[in-house]
Amino acid sequence: MKKTIIGIAAFALSAFSVCNGAEIATMNEPYRPHIHFTPQAHWMNDPNGMVYHNGEYHLFYQYYPEGTTWGPMHWGHAVSKDMMSWEHLPVALYPDSLGYIFSGSAVVDVNNTSGLGTKENPPMVAVFTYHNPKLERSGSNVFQYQGMAYSLDNGRSWTKYSKNPIVPNPGIRDFRDPKVSWNEQTQKWTMVFAAADRVRFYSSPNLLDWTFESEFGEKVGAHGGVWECPDIFPLKVDNTGKTKWVLFVSINPGGPFGGSATQYFVGDFDGKQFHPDNTETRWIDYGKDNYAGVTWANVPKTDGRTLFLGWMSNWQYAEKVPTEAWRSAMTLPRELSLIPSKEGYSLVSQPVKELDAFRQNEIKMAVKQVNGSKEISTTVSPVQLKLTFAVNQKSGKQFGVKLTNSLNEEVVIGYDNEKKQLYMDRLKSGKVDFSKDFPAVTYAACPVENGKVELSVIIDEASVEVFAQQGKVVMTNIVFPTQSYSKLLLFSEKGKTKVSECKIWKLKTNR
Ligand code: FRU
């Protein structure tokens, strides 16, 4: 568990509380992303309560409004029409006598099963973990329990439920992060949350009274750290009539490159028990910076997408990253899908199509081949690249794209044609020494498909997200160049590599 820090960052506080003009100034600080969500000021971790309602995507988030490191948790709040440009709203949930407001989820109780609203004006219901620091200090094991709050005005104001907690703690130290969803099959609500080294499933007809159903995960999957922030949801398998259930479980530490990361299981869920198809560990992202992500609730059936957002940081260094007024950004919103694969079924993540509306002029580079290195652009953040390499055994041993600046700082996004791996190297990316765990080369198995390696790369001021082979392999890493990257280079080492497509889109900025 993280330390409680009550210090007040005076600069950050003033940046937060003053009028619009000053806020705009704040939005231009070094490392402030152009197209990723950040709080205006202060500390943020997990996305919470992601729910769509009345034309708005809501994003709540773990927030400490008095400092730039983790502290007594509140739920910050923002809304968006496209998950890309956000309007900041006042803090939604404050700590109270039952504890801090840890991670959780929100739903729209469309049929008013809770009776807390009406059919005409259904309540938005937030279910979260209360973390009670006094009980924790007293040595008790029951300091985390699930609570609830509801809103009848589109999430603008919240009433805590008078009979909290709705799920008391039976004596398990780590007992947190409820994700609630409506199960069409059982016509009941499902709650999944993390309980020590496993997840627990509960069901309820009304969001108020919960029945324990089962648990999953003891000795299954990765267990290098505590389990946190699970999510369970059905996904249609592309090009089949099938639906499978996907269970996300975040874990900290124990990720593939150290620290925090999110694993997933594919299987079946009957509203009571989860049966995995297989139990090997699989990660949703092979970078270091995608944690505690979950899916949006209540996305209209006419839309039908499964939409995801993660926290773009890692507990190893989140409190040390070199931003001043705020700490942490979210990943780009992503659409999830499932495809049949040799493992059974595999998860695919792609940036949401709303990103396309941010594309400005398309630059199509007439590069046919690369041998050594070749500059392709001097505009970098925010930018999207689509690169397709035609690959065979004679192609370069390593090829890809580099971001650099005049200080020779660089991020390398490459394909290792011997190991058949995608990799990203941020060892010399700029400021890296604020934590020994920050410098890293991340990599993932990434087979050549039909003689091609296709990369979609989204570069913002302090992050690089790579979606390889149409989202089958994903890598998200944050970076802190001393000076913004100013050049994009294609490279191919130890051999020539054919480039069949090289497109660059400068992206609009939200700053
Ligand atoms: C995950 C997490 C959650 C917890 C929250 C506290 O990053 O540790 O398990 O609810 O952060 O801020």
Tab-separated table of C-alpha atoms and ligand atoms in Angstrom, residues 2 45-46 62 70 73 102-103 176-177 228-229 291-292 311 315, ligand 1:
chain	number	residue	atom	x	y	z
A	2	LYS	CA	1.219	3.442	-0.834
A	45	ASN	CA	-4.025	6.986	-10.830
A	46	ASP	CA	-6.622	4.417	-11.959
A	62	GLN	CA	-8.304	8.082	-8.476
A	70	TRP	CA	-0.584	9.418	-3.952
A	73	MET	CA	-8.179	9.180	-2.522
A	102	PHE	CA	-10.579	3.774	-3.816
A	103	SER	CA	-11.166	2.361	-7.284
A	176	ARG	CA	-11.071	-3.940	-3.422
A	177	ASP	CA	-11.863	-2.447	-6.836
A	228	GLU	CA	-6.273	-5.456	-8.379
A	229	CYS	CA	-8.911	-3.817	-10.600
A	291	TYR	CA	-2.408	-0.383	-15.705
A	292	ALA	CA	-5.748	-0.785	-13.932
A	311	TRP	CA	-3.735	4.415	-16.466
A	315	TRP	CA	3.616	1.977	-9.682
B	1	FRU	C1	-4.470	0.193	-8.288
B	1	FRU	C2	-4.866	0.576	-6.875
B	1	FRU	C3	-6.206	-0.042	-6.526
B	1	FRU	C4	-6.706	0.868	-5.455
B	1	FRU	C5	-6.199	2.212	-5.917
B	1	FRU	C6	-5.842	3.153	-4.802
B	1	FRU	O1	-3.582	1.071	-8.870
B	1	FRU	O2	-3.854	0.174	-5.970
B	1	FRU	O3	-6.131	-1.387	-6.121
B	1	FRU	O4	-8.104	0.849	-5.340
B	1	FRU	O5	-5.067	1.967	-6.707
B	1	FRU	O6	-5.569	4.414	-5.287
